[in-house]
GROMACS .gro file of C-alpha atoms in nm:
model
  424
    1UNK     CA    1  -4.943  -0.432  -6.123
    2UNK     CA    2  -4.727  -0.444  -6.410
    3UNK     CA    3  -5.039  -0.526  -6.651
    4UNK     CA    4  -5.216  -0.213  -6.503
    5UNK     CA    5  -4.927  -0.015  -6.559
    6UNK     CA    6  -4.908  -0.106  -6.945
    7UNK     CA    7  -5.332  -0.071  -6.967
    8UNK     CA    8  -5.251   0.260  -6.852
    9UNK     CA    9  -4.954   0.402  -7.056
   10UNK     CA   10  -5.158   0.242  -7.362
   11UNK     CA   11  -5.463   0.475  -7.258
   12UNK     CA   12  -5.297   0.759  -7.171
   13UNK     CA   13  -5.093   0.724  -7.521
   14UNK     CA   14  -5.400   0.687  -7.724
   15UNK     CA   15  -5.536   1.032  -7.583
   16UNK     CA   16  -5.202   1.204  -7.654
   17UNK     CA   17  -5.126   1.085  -7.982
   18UNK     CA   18  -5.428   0.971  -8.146
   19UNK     CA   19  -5.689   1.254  -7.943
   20UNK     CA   20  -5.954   0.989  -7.836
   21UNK     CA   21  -6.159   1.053  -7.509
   22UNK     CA   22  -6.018   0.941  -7.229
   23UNK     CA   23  -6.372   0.820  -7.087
   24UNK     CA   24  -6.423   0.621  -7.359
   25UNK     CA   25  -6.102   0.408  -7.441
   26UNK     CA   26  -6.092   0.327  -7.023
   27UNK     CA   27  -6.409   0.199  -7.112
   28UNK     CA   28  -6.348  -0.017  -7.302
   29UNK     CA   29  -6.020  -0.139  -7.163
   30UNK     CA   30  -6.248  -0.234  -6.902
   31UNK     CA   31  -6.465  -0.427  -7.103
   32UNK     CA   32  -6.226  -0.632  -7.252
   33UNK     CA   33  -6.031  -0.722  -6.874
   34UNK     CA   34  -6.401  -0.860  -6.741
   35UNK     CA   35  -6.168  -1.026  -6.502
   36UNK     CA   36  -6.030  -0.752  -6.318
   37UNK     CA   37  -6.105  -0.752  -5.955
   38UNK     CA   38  -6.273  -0.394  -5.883
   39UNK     CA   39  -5.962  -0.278  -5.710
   40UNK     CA   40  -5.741  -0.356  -6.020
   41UNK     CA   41  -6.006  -0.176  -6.200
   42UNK     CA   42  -5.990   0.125  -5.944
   43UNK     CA   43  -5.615   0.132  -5.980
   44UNK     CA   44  -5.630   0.142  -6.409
   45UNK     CA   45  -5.862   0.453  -6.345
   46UNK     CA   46  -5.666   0.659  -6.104
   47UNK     CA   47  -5.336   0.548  -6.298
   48UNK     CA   48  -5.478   0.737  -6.648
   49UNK     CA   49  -5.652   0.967  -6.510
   50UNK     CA   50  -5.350   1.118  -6.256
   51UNK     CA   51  -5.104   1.052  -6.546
   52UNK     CA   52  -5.346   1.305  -6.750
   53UNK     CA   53  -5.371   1.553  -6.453
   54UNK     CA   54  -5.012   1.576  -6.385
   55UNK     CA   55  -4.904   1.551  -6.757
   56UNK     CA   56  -4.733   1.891  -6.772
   57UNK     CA   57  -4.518   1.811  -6.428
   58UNK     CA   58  -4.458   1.438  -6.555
   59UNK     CA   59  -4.351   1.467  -6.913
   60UNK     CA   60  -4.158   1.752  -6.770
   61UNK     CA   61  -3.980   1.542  -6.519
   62UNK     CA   62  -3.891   1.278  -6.783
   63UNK     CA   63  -3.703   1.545  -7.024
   64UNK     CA   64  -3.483   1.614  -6.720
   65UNK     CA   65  -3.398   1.255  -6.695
   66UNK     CA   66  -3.326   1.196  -7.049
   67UNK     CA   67  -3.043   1.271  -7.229
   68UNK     CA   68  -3.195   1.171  -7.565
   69UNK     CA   69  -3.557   1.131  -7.690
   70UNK     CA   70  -3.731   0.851  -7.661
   71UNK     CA   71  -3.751   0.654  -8.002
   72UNK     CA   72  -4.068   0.418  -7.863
   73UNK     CA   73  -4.350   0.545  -7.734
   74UNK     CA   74  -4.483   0.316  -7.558
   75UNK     CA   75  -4.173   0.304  -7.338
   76UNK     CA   76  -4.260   0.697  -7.289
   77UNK     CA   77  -4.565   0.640  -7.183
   78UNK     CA   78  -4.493   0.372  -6.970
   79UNK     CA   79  -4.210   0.630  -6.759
   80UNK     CA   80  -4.504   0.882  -6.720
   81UNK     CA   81  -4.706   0.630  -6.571
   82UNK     CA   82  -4.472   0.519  -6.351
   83UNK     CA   83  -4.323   0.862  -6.265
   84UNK     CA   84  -4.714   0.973  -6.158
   85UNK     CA   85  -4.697   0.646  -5.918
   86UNK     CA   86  -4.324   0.757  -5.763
   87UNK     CA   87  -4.446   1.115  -5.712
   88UNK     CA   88  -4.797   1.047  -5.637
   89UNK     CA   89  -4.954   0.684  -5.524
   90UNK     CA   90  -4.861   0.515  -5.214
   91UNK     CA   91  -4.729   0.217  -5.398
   92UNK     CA   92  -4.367   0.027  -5.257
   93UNK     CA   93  -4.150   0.234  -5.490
   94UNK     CA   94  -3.916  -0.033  -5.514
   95UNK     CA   95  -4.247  -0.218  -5.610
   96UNK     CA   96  -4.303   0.087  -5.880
   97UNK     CA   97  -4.002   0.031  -6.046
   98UNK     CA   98  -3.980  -0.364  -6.022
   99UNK     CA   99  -4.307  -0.377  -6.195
  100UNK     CA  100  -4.160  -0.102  -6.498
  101UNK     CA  101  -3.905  -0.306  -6.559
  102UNK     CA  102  -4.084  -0.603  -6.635
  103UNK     CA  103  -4.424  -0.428  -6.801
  104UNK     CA  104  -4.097  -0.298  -7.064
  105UNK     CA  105  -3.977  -0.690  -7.076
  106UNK     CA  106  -4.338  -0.826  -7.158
  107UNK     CA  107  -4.371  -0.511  -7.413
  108UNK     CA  108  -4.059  -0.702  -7.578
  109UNK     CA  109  -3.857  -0.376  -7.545
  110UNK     CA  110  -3.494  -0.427  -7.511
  111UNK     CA  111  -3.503  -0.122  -7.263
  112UNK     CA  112  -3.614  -0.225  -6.906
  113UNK     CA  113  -3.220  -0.129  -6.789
  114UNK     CA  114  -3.263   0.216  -6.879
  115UNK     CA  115  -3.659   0.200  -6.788
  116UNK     CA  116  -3.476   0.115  -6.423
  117UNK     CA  117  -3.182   0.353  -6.445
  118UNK     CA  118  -3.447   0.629  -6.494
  119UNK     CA  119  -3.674   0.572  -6.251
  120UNK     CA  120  -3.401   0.505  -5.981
  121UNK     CA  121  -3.228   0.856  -6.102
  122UNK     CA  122  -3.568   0.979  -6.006
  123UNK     CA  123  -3.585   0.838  -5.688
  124UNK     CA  124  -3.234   0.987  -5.583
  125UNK     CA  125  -3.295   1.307  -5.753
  126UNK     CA  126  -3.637   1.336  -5.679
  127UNK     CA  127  -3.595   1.724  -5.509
  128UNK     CA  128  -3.405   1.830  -5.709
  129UNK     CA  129  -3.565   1.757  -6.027
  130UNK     CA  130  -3.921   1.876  -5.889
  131UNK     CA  131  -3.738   2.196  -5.831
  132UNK     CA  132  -3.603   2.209  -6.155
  133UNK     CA  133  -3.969   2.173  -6.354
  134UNK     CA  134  -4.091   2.425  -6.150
  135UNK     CA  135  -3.965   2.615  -6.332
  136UNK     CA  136  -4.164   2.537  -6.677
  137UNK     CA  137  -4.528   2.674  -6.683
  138UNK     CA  138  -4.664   2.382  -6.812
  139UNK     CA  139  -4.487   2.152  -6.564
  140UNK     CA  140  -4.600   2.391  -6.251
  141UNK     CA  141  -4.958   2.415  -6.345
  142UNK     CA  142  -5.033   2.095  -6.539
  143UNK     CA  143  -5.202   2.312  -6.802
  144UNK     CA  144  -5.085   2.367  -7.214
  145UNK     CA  145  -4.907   2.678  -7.229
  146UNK     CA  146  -5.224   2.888  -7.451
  147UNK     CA  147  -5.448   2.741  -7.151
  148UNK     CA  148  -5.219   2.941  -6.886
  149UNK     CA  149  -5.199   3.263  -7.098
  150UNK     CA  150  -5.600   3.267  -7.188
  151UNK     CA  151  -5.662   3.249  -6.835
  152UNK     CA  152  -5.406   3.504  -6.684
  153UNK     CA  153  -5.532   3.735  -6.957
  154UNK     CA  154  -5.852   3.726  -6.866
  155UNK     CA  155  -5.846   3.705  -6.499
  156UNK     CA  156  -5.513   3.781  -6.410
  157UNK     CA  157  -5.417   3.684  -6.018
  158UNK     CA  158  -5.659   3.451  -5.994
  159UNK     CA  159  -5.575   3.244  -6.259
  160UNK     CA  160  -5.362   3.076  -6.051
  161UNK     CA  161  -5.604   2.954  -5.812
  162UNK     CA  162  -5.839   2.852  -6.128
  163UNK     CA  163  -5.562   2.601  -6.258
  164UNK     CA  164  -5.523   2.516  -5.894
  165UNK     CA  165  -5.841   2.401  -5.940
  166UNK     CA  166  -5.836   2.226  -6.279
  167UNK     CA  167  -5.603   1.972  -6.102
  168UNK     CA  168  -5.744   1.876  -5.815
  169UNK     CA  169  -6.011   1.597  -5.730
  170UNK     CA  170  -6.355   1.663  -5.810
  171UNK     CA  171  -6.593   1.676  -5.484
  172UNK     CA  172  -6.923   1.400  -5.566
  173UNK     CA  173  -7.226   1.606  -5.499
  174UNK     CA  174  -7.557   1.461  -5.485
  175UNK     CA  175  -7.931   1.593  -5.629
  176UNK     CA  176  -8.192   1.504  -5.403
  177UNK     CA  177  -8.469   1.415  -5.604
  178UNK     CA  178  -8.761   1.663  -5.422
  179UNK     CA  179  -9.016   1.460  -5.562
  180UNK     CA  180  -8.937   1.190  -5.321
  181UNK     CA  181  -8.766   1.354  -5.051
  182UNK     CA  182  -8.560   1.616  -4.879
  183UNK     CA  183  -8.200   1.657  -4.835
  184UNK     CA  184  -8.154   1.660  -4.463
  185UNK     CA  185  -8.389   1.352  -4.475
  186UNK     CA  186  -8.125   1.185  -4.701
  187UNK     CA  187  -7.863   1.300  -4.484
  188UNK     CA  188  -7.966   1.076  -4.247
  189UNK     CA  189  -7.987   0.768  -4.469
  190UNK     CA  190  -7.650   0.862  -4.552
  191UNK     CA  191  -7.524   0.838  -4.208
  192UNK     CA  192  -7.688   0.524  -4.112
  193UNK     CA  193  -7.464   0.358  -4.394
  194UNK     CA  194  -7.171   0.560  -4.271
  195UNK     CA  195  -7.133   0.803  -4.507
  196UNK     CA  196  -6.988   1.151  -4.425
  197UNK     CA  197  -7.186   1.437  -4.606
  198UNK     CA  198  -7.287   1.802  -4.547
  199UNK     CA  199  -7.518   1.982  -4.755
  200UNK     CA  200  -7.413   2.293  -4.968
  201UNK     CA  201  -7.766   2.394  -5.091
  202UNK     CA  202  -8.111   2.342  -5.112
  203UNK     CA  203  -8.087   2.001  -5.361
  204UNK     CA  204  -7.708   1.968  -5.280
  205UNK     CA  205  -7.545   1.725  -5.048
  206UNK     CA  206  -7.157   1.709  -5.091
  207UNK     CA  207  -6.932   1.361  -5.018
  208UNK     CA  208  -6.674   1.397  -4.802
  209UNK     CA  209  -6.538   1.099  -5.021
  210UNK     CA  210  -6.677   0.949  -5.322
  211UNK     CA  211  -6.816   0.641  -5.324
  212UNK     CA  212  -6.962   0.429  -5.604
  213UNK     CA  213  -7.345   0.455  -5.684
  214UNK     CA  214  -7.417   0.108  -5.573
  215UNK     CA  215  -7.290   0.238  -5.231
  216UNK     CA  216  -7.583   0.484  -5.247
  217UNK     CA  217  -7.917   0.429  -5.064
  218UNK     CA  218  -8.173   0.491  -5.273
  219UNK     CA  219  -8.014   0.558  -5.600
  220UNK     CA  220  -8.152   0.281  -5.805
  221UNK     CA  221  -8.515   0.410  -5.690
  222UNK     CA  222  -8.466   0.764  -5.793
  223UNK     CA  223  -8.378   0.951  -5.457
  224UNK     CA  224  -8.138   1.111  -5.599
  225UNK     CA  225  -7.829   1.146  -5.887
  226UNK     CA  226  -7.470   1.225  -5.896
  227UNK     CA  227  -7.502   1.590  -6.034
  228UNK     CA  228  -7.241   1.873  -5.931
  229UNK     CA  229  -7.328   2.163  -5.740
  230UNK     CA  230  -7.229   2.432  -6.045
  231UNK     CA  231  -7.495   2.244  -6.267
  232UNK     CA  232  -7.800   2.238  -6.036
  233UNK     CA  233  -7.806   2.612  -6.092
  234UNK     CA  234  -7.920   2.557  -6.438
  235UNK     CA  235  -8.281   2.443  -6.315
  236UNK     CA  236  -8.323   2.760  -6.060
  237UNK     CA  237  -8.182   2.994  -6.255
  238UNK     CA  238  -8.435   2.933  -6.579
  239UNK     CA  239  -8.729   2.996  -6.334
  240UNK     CA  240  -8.978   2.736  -6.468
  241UNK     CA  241  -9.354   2.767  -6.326
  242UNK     CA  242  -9.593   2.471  -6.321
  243UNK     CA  243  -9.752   2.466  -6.641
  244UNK     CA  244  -9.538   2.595  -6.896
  245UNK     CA  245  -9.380   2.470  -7.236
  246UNK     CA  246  -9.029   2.418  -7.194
  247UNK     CA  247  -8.728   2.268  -7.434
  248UNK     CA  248  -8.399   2.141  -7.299
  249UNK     CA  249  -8.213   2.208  -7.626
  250UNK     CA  250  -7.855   2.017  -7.574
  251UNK     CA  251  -8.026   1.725  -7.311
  252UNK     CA  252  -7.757   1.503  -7.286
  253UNK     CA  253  -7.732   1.332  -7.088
  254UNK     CA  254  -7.980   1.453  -6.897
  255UNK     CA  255  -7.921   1.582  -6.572
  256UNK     CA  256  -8.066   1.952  -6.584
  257UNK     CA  257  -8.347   1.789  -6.785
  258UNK     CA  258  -8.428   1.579  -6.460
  259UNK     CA  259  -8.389   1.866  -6.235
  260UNK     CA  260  -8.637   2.068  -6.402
  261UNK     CA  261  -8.857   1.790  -6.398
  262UNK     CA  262  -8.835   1.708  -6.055
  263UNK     CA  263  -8.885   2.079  -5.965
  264UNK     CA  264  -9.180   2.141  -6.155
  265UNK     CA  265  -9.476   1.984  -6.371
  266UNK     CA  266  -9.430   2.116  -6.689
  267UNK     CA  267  -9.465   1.978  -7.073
  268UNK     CA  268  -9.088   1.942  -7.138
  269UNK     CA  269  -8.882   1.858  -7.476
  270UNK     CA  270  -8.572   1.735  -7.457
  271UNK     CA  271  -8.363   1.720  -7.817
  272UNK     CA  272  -8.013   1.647  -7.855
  273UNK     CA  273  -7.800   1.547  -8.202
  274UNK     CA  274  -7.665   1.238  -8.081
  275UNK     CA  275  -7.937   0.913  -8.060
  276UNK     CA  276  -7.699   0.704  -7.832
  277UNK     CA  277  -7.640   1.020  -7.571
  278UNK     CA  278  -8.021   1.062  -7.593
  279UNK     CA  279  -8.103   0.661  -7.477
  280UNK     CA  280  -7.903   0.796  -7.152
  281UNK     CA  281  -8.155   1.059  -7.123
  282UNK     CA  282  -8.454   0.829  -7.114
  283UNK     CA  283  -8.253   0.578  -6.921
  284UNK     CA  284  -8.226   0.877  -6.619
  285UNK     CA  285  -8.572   1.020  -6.683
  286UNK     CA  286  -8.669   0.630  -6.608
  287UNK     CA  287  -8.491   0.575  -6.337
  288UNK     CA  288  -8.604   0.866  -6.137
  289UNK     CA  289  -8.977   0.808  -6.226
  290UNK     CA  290  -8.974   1.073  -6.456
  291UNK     CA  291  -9.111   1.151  -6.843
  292UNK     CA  292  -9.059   1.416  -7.119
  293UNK     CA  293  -9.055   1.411  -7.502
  294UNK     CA  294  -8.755   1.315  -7.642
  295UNK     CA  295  -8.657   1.375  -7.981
  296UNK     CA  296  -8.307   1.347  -8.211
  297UNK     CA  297  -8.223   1.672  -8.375
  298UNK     CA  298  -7.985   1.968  -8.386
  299UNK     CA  299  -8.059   2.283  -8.162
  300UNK     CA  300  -7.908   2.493  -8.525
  301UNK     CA  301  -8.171   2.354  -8.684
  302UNK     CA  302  -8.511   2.426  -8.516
  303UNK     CA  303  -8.701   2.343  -8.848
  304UNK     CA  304  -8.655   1.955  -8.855
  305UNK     CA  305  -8.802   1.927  -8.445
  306UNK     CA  306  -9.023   2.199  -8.369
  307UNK     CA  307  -9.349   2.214  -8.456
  308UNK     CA  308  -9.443   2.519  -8.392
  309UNK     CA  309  -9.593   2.659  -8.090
  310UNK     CA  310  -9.318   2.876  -7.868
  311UNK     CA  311  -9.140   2.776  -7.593
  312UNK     CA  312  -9.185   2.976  -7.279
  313UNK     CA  313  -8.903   2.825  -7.090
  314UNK     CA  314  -8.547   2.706  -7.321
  315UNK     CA  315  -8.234   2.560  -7.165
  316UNK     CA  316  -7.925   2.639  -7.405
  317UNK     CA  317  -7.660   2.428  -7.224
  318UNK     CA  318  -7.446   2.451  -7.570
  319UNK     CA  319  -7.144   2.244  -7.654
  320UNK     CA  320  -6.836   2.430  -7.556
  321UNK     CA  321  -6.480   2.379  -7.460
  322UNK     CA  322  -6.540   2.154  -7.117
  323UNK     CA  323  -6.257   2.391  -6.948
  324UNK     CA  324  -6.393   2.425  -6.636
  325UNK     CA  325  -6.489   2.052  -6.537
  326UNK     CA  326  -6.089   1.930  -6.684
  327UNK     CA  327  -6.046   1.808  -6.285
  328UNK     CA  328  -6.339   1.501  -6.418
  329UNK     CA  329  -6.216   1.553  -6.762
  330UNK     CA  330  -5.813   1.571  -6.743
  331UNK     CA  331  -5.774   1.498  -7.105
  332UNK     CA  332  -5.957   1.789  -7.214
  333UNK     CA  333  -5.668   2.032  -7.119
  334UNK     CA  334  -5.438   1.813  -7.306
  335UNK     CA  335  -5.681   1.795  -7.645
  336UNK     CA  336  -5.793   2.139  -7.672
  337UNK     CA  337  -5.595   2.399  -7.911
  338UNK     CA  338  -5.658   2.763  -7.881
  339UNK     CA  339  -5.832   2.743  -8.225
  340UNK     CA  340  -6.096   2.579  -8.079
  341UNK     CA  341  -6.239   2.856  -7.879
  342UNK     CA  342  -6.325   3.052  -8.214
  343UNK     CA  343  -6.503   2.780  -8.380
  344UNK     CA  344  -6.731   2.681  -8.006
  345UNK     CA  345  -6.801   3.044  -7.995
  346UNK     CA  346  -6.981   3.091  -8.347
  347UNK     CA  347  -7.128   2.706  -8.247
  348UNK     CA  348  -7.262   2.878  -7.995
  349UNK     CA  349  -7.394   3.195  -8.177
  350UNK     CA  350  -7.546   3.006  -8.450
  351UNK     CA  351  -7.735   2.796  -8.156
  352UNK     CA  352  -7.880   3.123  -7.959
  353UNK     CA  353  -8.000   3.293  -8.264
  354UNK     CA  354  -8.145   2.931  -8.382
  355UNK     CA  355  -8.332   2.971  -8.080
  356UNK     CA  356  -8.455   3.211  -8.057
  357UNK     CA  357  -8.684   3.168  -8.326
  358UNK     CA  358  -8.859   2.944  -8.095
  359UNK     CA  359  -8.910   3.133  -7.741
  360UNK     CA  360  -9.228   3.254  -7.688
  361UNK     CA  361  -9.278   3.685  -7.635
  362UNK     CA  362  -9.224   3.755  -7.314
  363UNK     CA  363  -9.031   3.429  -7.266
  364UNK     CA  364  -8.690   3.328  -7.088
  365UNK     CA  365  -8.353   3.168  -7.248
  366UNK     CA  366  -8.094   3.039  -7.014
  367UNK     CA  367  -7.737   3.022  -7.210
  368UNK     CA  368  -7.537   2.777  -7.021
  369UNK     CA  369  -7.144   2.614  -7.062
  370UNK     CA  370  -6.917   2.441  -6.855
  371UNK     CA  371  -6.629   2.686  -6.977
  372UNK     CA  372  -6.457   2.997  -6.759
  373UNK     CA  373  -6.317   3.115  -7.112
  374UNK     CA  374  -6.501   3.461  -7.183
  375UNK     CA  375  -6.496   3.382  -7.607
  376UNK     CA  376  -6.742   3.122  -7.509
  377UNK     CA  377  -6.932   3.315  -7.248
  378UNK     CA  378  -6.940   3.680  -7.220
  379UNK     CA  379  -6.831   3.753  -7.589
  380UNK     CA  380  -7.093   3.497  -7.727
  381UNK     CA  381  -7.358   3.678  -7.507
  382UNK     CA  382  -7.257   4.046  -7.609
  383UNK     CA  383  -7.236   3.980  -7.989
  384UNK     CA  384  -7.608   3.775  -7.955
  385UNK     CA  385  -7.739   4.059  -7.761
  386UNK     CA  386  -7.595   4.345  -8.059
  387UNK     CA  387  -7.761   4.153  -8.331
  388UNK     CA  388  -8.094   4.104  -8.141
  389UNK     CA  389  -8.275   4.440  -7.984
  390UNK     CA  390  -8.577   4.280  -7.838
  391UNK     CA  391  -8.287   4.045  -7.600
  392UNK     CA  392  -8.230   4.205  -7.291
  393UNK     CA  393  -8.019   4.021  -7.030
  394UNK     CA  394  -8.173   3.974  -6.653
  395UNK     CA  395  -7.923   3.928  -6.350
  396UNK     CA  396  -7.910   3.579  -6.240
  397UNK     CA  397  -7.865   3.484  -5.873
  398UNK     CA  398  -7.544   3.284  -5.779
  399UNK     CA  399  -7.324   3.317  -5.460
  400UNK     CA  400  -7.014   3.405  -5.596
  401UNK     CA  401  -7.118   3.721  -5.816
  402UNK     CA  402  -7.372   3.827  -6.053
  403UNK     CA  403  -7.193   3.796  -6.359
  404UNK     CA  404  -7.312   3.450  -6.432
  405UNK     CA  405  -6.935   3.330  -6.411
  406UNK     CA  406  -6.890   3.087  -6.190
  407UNK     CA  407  -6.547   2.963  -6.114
  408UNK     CA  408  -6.431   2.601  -6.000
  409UNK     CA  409  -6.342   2.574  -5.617
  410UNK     CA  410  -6.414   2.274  -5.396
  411UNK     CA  411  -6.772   2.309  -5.409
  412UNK     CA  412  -6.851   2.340  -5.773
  413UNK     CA  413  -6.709   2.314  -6.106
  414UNK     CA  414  -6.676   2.590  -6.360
  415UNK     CA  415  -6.959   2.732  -6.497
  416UNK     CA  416  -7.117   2.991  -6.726
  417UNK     CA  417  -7.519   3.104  -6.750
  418UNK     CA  418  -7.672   3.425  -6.874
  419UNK     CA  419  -8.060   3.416  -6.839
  420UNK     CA  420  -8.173   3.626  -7.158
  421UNK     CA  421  -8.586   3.737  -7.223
  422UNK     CA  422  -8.763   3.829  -7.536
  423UNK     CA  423  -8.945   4.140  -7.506
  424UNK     CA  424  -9.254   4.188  -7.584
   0.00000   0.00000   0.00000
């Protein structure tokens, strides 16, 4: 344990103070321990990404049991990760803090007696303390400060139950590919293997408890793909008829460029800036017995991809802040500055009006994010539709409201769309 605990304060401590993606550095601290059983590799993953999720509560707790600052980090980092086990995993805590002590030892740290003097003052204090942080804003809701005020701003009461949300475990929906079956008919493979699962809608079959893909019947034929509920919306909501041109502008990795696929028999270009994130588009596409054009190019910068002829179908799923999937994603809260919004927003303006250029008269554009912040959503939409008269905006059909705003709850993630058409 005490190697998992040190792979995981060094993770967590290269997202804080260097910004990489969390994704990517457990990743490759995978790579490199080959010989990691798959429950040491389970535990290195929940131990970075819960330290991440609680990260407000946890660095909040450790200020309380300091009385001065910490002059190495990597003994910091190693109390947060231990401090998310105490409060949170159903590890021995005696084990927990045996393990500290001796991950600070092999770090060559001449600390491990205050690394245990902590931890135990934890232990002892532990009500206390957790009433204490409450407190703090950031320590309540596990959210930067500018992340709390944004959202009680802009949707006052119920930002609470939104950042409720942003720190809880993600539910594991499935797709079912229609092209090779239905969902109650995969229901039933699922519960010949054991698998509890209900579905939510028509292409949507929710996990009571994830499992890993190679637990999945099916999955390595095509049935179906790991896809959340919020995002299947995206194919539906564009309302693609057999037949028609259609561009996925921002494809990676793929997903809603499957769905449409599966849905329909259309002639379908897929473009995204990124070569390596567009090899994971053909590498779905191929999996699920699927095929599209694929080409490497910016969505700003229609001139260098399209060749011409109008779209009558465009998917605009445009980078944006991430904020409402941060319960996959815990970093992202962590990474993200208020600045930020302001320069996805005019991103995202320069993309629509980019864009537009291409849609065919009489043609449909479906703006999309993963964001519950209105600068990327609404305000990006209103300015587009002031500089552009012949863009008028049609309702779009989701079961929470018509706004296009969808919020995360345990069925879906966060989400944005506005379905826009070019008249004529």
């Amino acid at each position: 344990m005490h190697n998992i605990q040190i792979a995981a304060s060094q993770i967590v401590q290269q997202v804080m103070l260097d910004g990489r993606n969390l994704n990517q550095i457990l990743d490759a601290s995978l790579r490199k321990k080959s010989v990691w059983t798959a429950a040491q590799r389970a535990a290195l993953q929940d131990l970075s990404y819960g330290t991440l999720r609680y990260f407000g509560q946890l660095q909040g707790l450790l200020s309380l049991l300091l009385h001065k600052p910490l002059s190495d980090d990597r003994i910091r980092y190693l109390l947060l990760v231990a401090l998310y086990q105490l409060q949170y995993s159903k590890a021995a805590q005696h084990a927990v803090v045996d393990h500290a002590v001796k991950s600070a030892q092999m770090q060559h740290v001449k600390v491990s007696g205050l690394v245990n003097a902590i931890l135990r003052n934890f232990l002892r204090q532990q009500t206390e303390l957790l009433q204490q942080v409450e407190q703090r804003a950031e320590a309540k809701h596990n959210h930067p400060q500018w992340w709390i005020d944004e959202l009680e701003n802009q949707y006052g009461a119920i930002s609470t139950a939104i950042l409720a949300a942003g720190n809880q475990h993600p539910p594991m929906t499935l797709r079912i590919n229609q092209r090779r079956g239905s969902a109650n008919d995969y229901l039933e493979q699922l519960a010949e293997q054991q698998i509890g699962a209900s579905i939510i809608e028509p292409d949507a079959i929710q996990l009571e408890k994830p499992v890993g893909v190679d637990k999945l019947p099916g999955f390595i034929e095509g049935l179906i793909s790991v896809q959340d509920a919020g995002a299947q919306y995206a194919a539906t909501l564009l309302d693609v008829q057999d037949g028609m041109r259609v561009l996925d502008a921002c494809a990676a990795p793929g997903g809603k460029t499957a769905h449409i696929l599966e849905r329909t028999t259309v002639e379908l270009l897929a473009i995204d800036k990124d070569d390596k994130r567009l090899q994971r588009v053909m590498e779905n596409l191929r999996r699920l017995g699927l095929s599209a054009s694929l080409k490497a190019g910016d969505a700003a910068q229609p001139d260098d991809w399209w060749d011409g002829e109008p779209f009558e179908r465009i998917l605009a799923d445009v980078p944006c802040s991430a904020s409402g999937v941060v319960r996959r994603h815990p970093d992202i809260k962590w990474l993200r500055r208020r600045a930020d919004l302001a320069g996805f927003a005019a991103q995202q303006l320069n993309i629509l009006q980019a864009l537009w250029r291409v849609l065919a008269q009489d043609g449909k554009l479906l703006y999309a994010t993963c964001s519950v912040f209105q600068q990327e959503n609404e305000q990006v939409i209103a300015a587009f539709l002031s500089q552009y008269p012949d863009a008028r905006r049609l309702p779009v059909a989701l079961p929470d409201n018509s706004t296009g705003q969808l919020l995360p709850n345990d069925r879906h993630d966060g989400f944005f769309y506005s379905l826009l058409q070019k008249a004529s």
